[in-house]
CSV table of C-alpha atoms in Angstrom, one decimal:
chain,number,residue,atom,x,y,z
A,1,MET,CA,0.0,0.0,0.0
A,2,THR,CA,1.4,3.4,-1.0
A,3,THR,CA,1.7,6.3,1.4
A,4,ALA,CA,-0.9,8.3,-0.5
A,5,ARG,CA,-3.4,5.4,-0.3
A,6,LEU,CA,-2.8,5.1,3.4
A,7,LEU,CA,-3.6,8.8,3.9
A,8,ARG,CA,-6.8,8.5,1.9
A,9,THR,CA,-7.8,5.4,3.9
A,10,VAL,CA,-7.3,7.3,7.2
A,11,ALA,CA,-9.2,10.3,5.9
A,12,ARG,CA,-12.2,8.2,4.9
A,13,ALA,CA,-12.3,6.7,8.3
A,14,GLY,CA,-13.2,10.0,9.8
A,15,LEU,CA,-12.0,11.5,13.2
A,16,PRO,CA,-9.8,14.1,11.4
A,17,ALA,CA,-8.2,15.4,14.6
A,18,LEU,CA,-7.2,12.0,15.8
A,19,ALA,CA,-6.1,11.0,12.3
A,20,ALA,CA,-3.9,14.1,12.0
A,21,VAL,CA,-2.0,13.1,15.2
A,22,GLN,CA,-1.6,9.6,13.8
A,23,VAL,CA,-0.6,10.6,10.3
A,24,VAL,CA,1.6,13.7,10.6
A,25,PRO,CA,4.7,11.6,11.3
A,26,VAL,CA,4.3,9.9,7.9
A,27,VAL,CA,6.7,12.5,6.6
A,28,SER,CA,9.3,10.0,7.8
A,29,ALA,CA,8.5,7.9,4.7
A,30,LEU,CA,9.4,10.7,2.3
A,31,GLY,CA,13.2,10.2,2.0
A,32,PRO,CA,14.4,13.5,0.5
A,33,LEU,CA,12.2,15.5,2.9
A,34,ARG,CA,13.1,13.4,5.9
A,35,ARG,CA,16.8,13.7,5.2
A,36,ARG,CA,16.5,17.5,5.2
A,37,VAL,CA,13.9,18.0,8.0
A,38,LEU,CA,14.6,15.0,10.3
A,39,PRO,CA,18.3,14.1,9.8
A,40,GLN,CA,18.5,12.3,13.2
A,41,LEU,CA,15.6,10.0,12.3
A,42,SER,CA,17.3,9.3,9.0
A,43,GLY,CA,20.3,7.7,10.8
A,44,ARG,CA,22.8,10.5,10.3
A,45,GLY,CA,25.9,9.6,12.3
A,46,ARG,CA,29.7,10.1,12.5
A,47,PRO,CA,31.3,11.8,9.4
A,48,GLY,CA,33.5,9.3,7.6
A,49,HIS,CA,31.4,6.3,8.9
A,50,VAL,CA,28.6,4.5,7.1
A,51,ALA,CA,26.1,2.3,9.1
A,52,LEU,CA,25.1,-0.9,7.3
A,53,THR,CA,21.6,-2.2,8.2
A,54,PHE,CA,19.4,-5.1,7.2
A,55,ASP,CA,15.6,-5.5,7.6
A,56,ASP,CA,13.1,-8.4,7.6
A,57,GLY,CA,15.2,-11.3,8.9
A,58,PRO,CA,16.2,-13.6,10.2
A,59,ASP,CA,15.7,-16.1,7.4
A,60,PRO,CA,17.5,-19.5,7.5
A,61,ALA,CA,17.6,-19.6,3.7
A,62,SER,CA,19.4,-16.2,3.3
A,63,THR,CA,20.7,-14.6,6.5
A,64,PRO,CA,23.5,-17.1,7.0
A,65,GLN,CA,24.9,-16.2,3.5
A,66,PHE,CA,25.0,-12.5,4.6
A,67,LEU,CA,26.7,-13.5,7.8
A,68,ARG,CA,29.4,-15.4,6.0
A,69,LEU,CA,30.1,-12.5,3.6
A,70,LEU,CA,30.3,-10.0,6.4
A,71,ALA,CA,32.6,-12.3,8.4
A,72,ASP,CA,34.8,-12.7,5.4
A,73,ARG,CA,35.0,-8.9,5.0
A,74,GLY,CA,35.4,-8.2,8.7
A,75,VAL,CA,32.3,-6.0,8.8
A,76,HIS,CA,29.7,-5.8,11.5
A,77,ALA,CA,26.1,-4.5,10.8
A,78,THR,CA,22.8,-3.8,12.4
A,79,PHE,CA,19.9,-6.3,11.8
A,80,PHE,CA,16.4,-5.1,12.3
A,81,LEU,CA,14.5,-8.4,13.0
A,82,LEU,CA,10.9,-9.2,12.8
A,83,GLY,CA,9.8,-10.7,16.0
A,84,SER,CA,7.8,-13.5,14.3
A,85,GLN,CA,10.8,-14.4,12.2
A,86,ALA,CA,13.1,-14.4,15.3
A,87,HIS,CA,10.6,-16.7,17.1
A,88,ARG,CA,10.8,-19.2,14.2
A,89,SER,CA,14.7,-19.2,14.1
A,90,PRO,CA,16.0,-18.6,17.6
A,91,GLY,CA,19.3,-20.2,16.9
A,92,LEU,CA,19.9,-17.8,14.0
A,93,VAL,CA,19.2,-14.8,16.2
A,94,ARG,CA,21.8,-16.0,18.6
A,95,GLU,CA,24.2,-16.6,15.8
A,96,ILE,CA,23.8,-13.0,14.6
A,97,ALA,CA,24.4,-11.7,18.1
A,98,ALA,CA,27.4,-14.0,18.7
A,99,ALA,CA,29.0,-12.7,15.5
A,100,GLY,CA,29.1,-9.2,17.0
A,101,HIS,CA,26.3,-7.7,15.0
A,102,GLU,CA,23.8,-5.4,16.5
A,103,ILE,CA,20.1,-6.3,16.7
A,104,GLY,CA,17.2,-3.9,16.6
A,105,VAL,CA,13.5,-4.6,16.2
A,106,HIS,CA,11.3,-4.2,13.1
A,107,GLY,CA,8.0,-5.0,14.8
A,108,TRP,CA,6.4,-8.4,15.3
A,109,LEU,CA,4.8,-8.6,11.9
A,110,HIS,CA,5.6,-6.5,8.8
A,111,ARG,CA,2.4,-4.4,9.0
A,112,HIS,CA,1.8,-0.7,8.4
A,113,LEU,CA,1.6,1.0,11.8
A,114,LEU,CA,-0.3,4.0,10.4
A,115,LEU,CA,-3.6,2.3,10.7
A,116,ARG,CA,-2.9,0.7,14.1
A,117,GLY,CA,-3.8,2.4,17.4
A,118,PRO,CA,-1.7,2.9,20.5
A,119,ARG,CA,-2.5,-0.3,22.2
A,120,ALA,CA,-1.9,-2.6,19.2
A,121,THR,CA,1.3,-0.7,18.3
A,122,HIS,CA,2.7,-1.0,21.8
A,123,ARG,CA,1.8,-4.7,21.9
A,124,ASP,CA,3.5,-5.3,18.5
A,125,LEU,CA,6.8,-3.5,19.5
A,126,ALA,CA,6.9,-4.9,23.0
A,127,ARG,CA,6.4,-8.5,21.8
A,128,ALA,CA,9.3,-8.1,19.3
A,129,ARG,CA,11.5,-6.4,21.8
A,130,ASP,CA,10.9,-9.0,24.5
A,131,THR,CA,11.5,-11.9,22.1
A,132,VAL,CA,14.8,-10.5,21.0
A,133,ALA,CA,15.9,-9.8,24.6
A,134,ALA,CA,15.0,-13.3,25.7
A,135,LEU,CA,17.0,-14.9,22.9
A,136,THR,CA,20.1,-12.7,23.1
A,137,GLY,CA,20.2,-11.7,26.8
A,138,ARG,CA,20.4,-8.1,25.7
A,139,GLN,CA,17.6,-5.5,25.5
A,140,PRO,CA,17.4,-4.1,21.9
A,141,ARG,CA,17.6,-0.3,21.8
A,142,LEU,CA,16.7,0.5,18.2
A,143,PHE,CA,13.5,0.3,16.3
A,144,ARG,CA,12.7,0.6,12.6
A,145,PRO,CA,9.1,0.7,11.5
A,146,PRO,CA,7.9,-1.5,8.6
A,147,TYR,CA,7.9,0.5,5.3
A,148,GLY,CA,9.7,3.3,7.2
A,149,LEU,CA,6.3,4.7,8.2
A,150,MET,CA,6.2,6.2,11.7
A,151,SER,CA,2.9,7.2,13.4
A,152,GLY,CA,1.9,9.1,16.5
A,153,SER,CA,1.3,5.7,18.2
A,154,ALA,CA,4.7,4.3,17.0
A,155,HIS,CA,6.5,7.3,18.5
A,156,LEU,CA,4.7,7.0,21.8
A,157,ALA,CA,5.2,3.2,22.0
A,158,ALA,CA,8.9,3.5,21.1
A,159,ARG,CA,9.4,6.1,23.8
A,160,ARG,CA,7.7,4.0,26.4
A,161,LEU,CA,9.7,0.9,25.5
A,162,ALA,CA,13.0,2.8,25.4
A,163,LEU,CA,13.4,2.2,21.7
A,164,THR,CA,15.0,4.8,19.4
A,165,PRO,CA,13.5,5.0,15.9
A,166,VAL,CA,16.0,5.1,13.1
A,167,LEU,CA,15.4,4.9,9.4
A,168,TRP,CA,18.0,5.3,6.6
A,169,THR,CA,19.6,7.8,4.1
A,170,CYS,CA,20.0,5.4,1.2
A,171,TRP,CA,18.6,2.1,0.1
A,172,GLY,CA,19.0,-0.4,-2.7
A,173,GLU,CA,15.3,-1.0,-3.7
A,174,ASP,CA,16.3,-4.6,-3.4
A,175,TRP,CA,12.9,-6.0,-2.6
A,176,THR,CA,11.5,-6.0,-6.2
A,177,ALA,CA,11.6,-8.8,-8.7
A,178,ARG,CA,13.4,-6.5,-11.2
A,179,ALA,CA,16.3,-5.7,-8.8
A,180,THR,CA,19.8,-6.9,-9.8
A,181,PRO,CA,23.1,-6.6,-8.0
A,182,ASP,CA,24.0,-3.8,-10.4
A,183,SER,CA,20.8,-1.9,-9.8
A,184,VAL,CA,21.1,-2.2,-6.0
A,185,HIS,CA,24.7,-1.0,-6.0
A,186,ARG,CA,23.9,1.9,-8.3
A,187,THR,CA,20.9,3.0,-6.2
A,188,VAL,CA,22.7,2.7,-2.9
A,189,THR,CA,25.8,4.6,-4.0
A,190,ALA,CA,23.8,7.4,-5.7
A,191,ASP,CA,22.9,8.8,-2.3
A,192,LEU,CA,25.8,7.4,-0.2
A,193,ASP,CA,27.8,9.8,1.8
A,194,GLY,CA,29.8,9.9,5.0
A,195,GLY,CA,27.5,9.7,8.1
A,196,GLY,CA,24.8,8.0,6.1
A,197,THR,CA,22.9,4.7,6.8
A,198,ILE,CA,22.3,2.0,4.2
A,199,LEU,CA,19.2,-0.1,4.1
A,200,LEU,CA,19.3,-3.6,2.5
A,201,HIS,CA,17.2,-6.7,3.1
A,202,ASP,CA,18.5,-10.1,4.2
A,203,SER,CA,15.2,-11.8,3.7
A,204,ASP,CA,12.5,-12.0,1.1
A,205,CYS,CA,9.7,-12.7,3.5
A,206,THR,CA,8.0,-9.5,2.5
A,207,SER,CA,9.6,-9.1,-0.9
A,208,ALA,CA,9.6,-10.7,-4.3
A,209,PRO,CA,10.8,-14.3,-4.0
A,210,GLY,CA,14.6,-14.5,-4.1
A,211,ALA,CA,14.9,-10.7,-4.1
A,212,TRP,CA,17.6,-11.0,-1.3
A,213,ARG,CA,20.0,-12.4,-3.9
A,214,SER,CA,20.3,-8.9,-5.5
A,215,ALA,CA,21.3,-7.4,-2.1
A,216,LEU,CA,23.8,-10.2,-1.5
A,217,GLY,CA,25.3,-9.8,-4.9
A,218,ALA,CA,25.6,-6.1,-4.5
A,219,LEU,CA,27.1,-6.1,-1.0
A,220,PRO,CA,30.8,-6.7,-1.9
A,221,ARG,CA,30.7,-3.8,-4.4
A,222,ILE,CA,28.9,-1.6,-1.9
A,223,LEU,CA,31.6,-2.3,0.6
A,224,ASP,CA,34.3,-1.7,-2.0
A,225,THR,CA,32.8,1.7,-2.9
A,226,CYS,CA,32.7,2.7,0.8
A,227,GLU,CA,36.4,1.8,1.1
A,228,GLN,CA,37.3,3.7,-2.1
A,229,ARG,CA,35.5,6.8,-0.7
A,230,GLY,CA,37.3,6.5,2.6
A,231,TYR,CA,34.2,5.5,4.7
A,232,ALA,CA,34.4,3.0,7.5
A,233,VAL,CA,31.4,0.6,7.6
A,234,GLY,CA,29.8,-0.7,10.8
A,235,ARG,CA,26.9,-0.9,13.1
A,236,LEU,CA,24.6,1.9,14.2
A,237,ALA,CA,26.2,1.5,17.6
A,238,ASP,CA,29.5,2.5,15.9
A,239,HIS,CA,27.7,5.4,14.2
A,240,GLY,CA,26.8,7.1,17.4
A,241,TRP,CA,23.4,5.5,18.0
A,242,PRO,CA,21.1,5.5,19.8
A,243,ARG,CA,21.3,9.2,20.6
A,244,PRO,CA,20.7,10.3,24.2
A,245,SER,CA,17.1,11.0,25.0
A,246,ALA,CA,14.9,11.8,27.9
A,247,PRO,CA,13.7,8.9,30.1
A,248,ALA,CA,10.5,7.2,28.9
A,249,PRO,CA,7.4,8.0,30.9
A,250,HIS,CA,5.8,5.1,32.9
A,251,ASP,CA,2.1,5.9,32.5
A,252,ALA,CA,-0.3,3.3,31.2
A,253,VAL,CA,-0.8,2.7,27.5
A,254,GLY,CA,-3.9,4.4,26.1
A,255,ALA,CA,-6.7,2.5,24.3
């Protein structure tokens, strides 16, 4: 579902004031505007460093191949895991953590948060966070919403759960059936700069079947390009994330 269609759906549902509170943060999905207006949400970090991030895993068919490639290159990354996928592959979650990679949460299911209320959003994020914490022994601190769509409810839930939302500055459009290693490399590097955050996908659970192969094929060239441009590559933790924030309130979750 496109952002425009989501906005029309919310508008037709009525309650314009409530809808406005929920929908205004959707600006986070508009990459060029977000990078200018909300640089922190875009994952801007240390100059000279690039954060490498992956969404939608873990997937036993694909994630281990990314882990092997990263180990061969001596690179650590941040993996934003779906709670439902983590629950299905607990050993793989532990393998990601044991390899020194950072783990954030991508929600329990890959659903638009824009049409979900505060209680459902909080439940979704809390379930994913608690699943990852139980499997790794470490509480995740970062959150990336499905489709990059933040909402008023998502901001509130993330704050109450001590999760910092972070998106990206460049992506590979690697989820489509037409993506190739060349197209992914070209799309990522067109917007790549020091301090930026790259988004790729290590799973096709929400993408075209086998789409992850385009990201895997492009990854060595992306790392080579970063090296040629003088950028170190690593986790968001190495990028200066999460940024310090005020303590989360402890009031009850609204309906």
